Amino acid sequence: METSTQSTGEQPVAIRLLLACGAIGPLLFIVVFLIEGAIRPHYSAWQNVVSSLSQGEGGWIQMANFIVCGALVLGFAIGLRRALRAGRGSTWGPILLGIFGLCLIGAGIFVTDPLLGYPPGASSTPTVHGTLHNLLSLFVFASLIAACFVLARREAADPAGHGWAWYSVATGILVAVFFVVTDVVALLNGPAGLMQRICIIIGWSWIALLAIRLMSKKVQRA
């Protein structure tokens, strides 16, 4: 009589590299916009949103930041699909994060219009590329929020994943709240830049932590 045994081990190297993209991209994105926002002349990280860093002198840095992060998260989405294999969220989780990555790339290609006084003296007349940037940005945050809830539902089915499930739900709610608050505060000439930075750091950090969690997770081997 033959018996089969199973052992646990690390994710295959190719999958681990793709998952690592999900940790590198979002964390790099946060570091770059924090530094740029702190040193850019005439730019206020307190009031001006991150997308406005694509405007003015040195705007190419934030444009590249969008594109690089989007491409890395797109790679992560591919690795996520292979790591999850089957079960709840194994299809829609990666799809939603793939949409996130693609739309982030688009947000880097289509530069936002001048907003909230930056760059100084620039016309705030809406343009096609600015409108596309806003639409793509909406999909970036919407897909991230949806991914949080989809993957929370997957983890909720596993008794060992309840903590992560609650963290994912909290992240989805907070990203949605701060996304709305950013627009409201901007209309009131308040600290829209600060509100959006909190929103981004919460959401992008969740992606990075998800990637790190999956990289360290043991998998069954026949």
CSV table of C-alpha atoms in Angstrom, one decimal, residues 11 15 29 33 35 38 57 79 81 83 96 101-102 112 118 130 134 138 143 175 178 194 205 219-220:
chain,number,residue,atom,x,y,z
A,11,GLN,CA,6.9,29.8,-2.0
A,15,ILE,CA,6.3,33.6,-7.1
A,29,PHE,CA,6.0,55.2,-3.7
A,33,PHE,CA,6.3,61.4,-2.5
A,35,ILE,CA,10.6,63.3,0.2
A,38,ALA,CA,9.1,68.1,1.7
A,57,GLU,CA,9.9,71.5,-12.2
A,79,GLY,CA,2.1,36.6,-8.1
A,81,ARG,CA,-3.0,34.9,-8.3
A,83,ALA,CA,0.0,32.2,-4.5
A,96,LEU,CA,-8.7,44.2,-8.4
A,101,GLY,CA,-1.6,48.8,-10.9
A,102,LEU,CA,-2.8,49.6,-14.4
A,112,THR,CA,-3.2,66.1,-13.3
A,118,TYR,CA,0.2,74.5,-7.4
A,130,GLY,CA,-6.3,66.0,-16.3
A,134,ASN,CA,-8.9,62.1,-12.0
A,138,LEU,CA,-10.9,57.2,-8.7
A,143,SER,CA,-10.2,48.9,-6.7
A,175,VAL,CA,-9.2,54.5,2.8
A,178,PHE,CA,-10.0,59.6,4.0
A,194,LEU,CA,-2.3,65.7,4.8
A,205,SER,CA,1.0,49.9,3.4
A,219,VAL,CA,2.9,26.2,1.3
A,220,GLN,CA,2.0,22.6,1.1
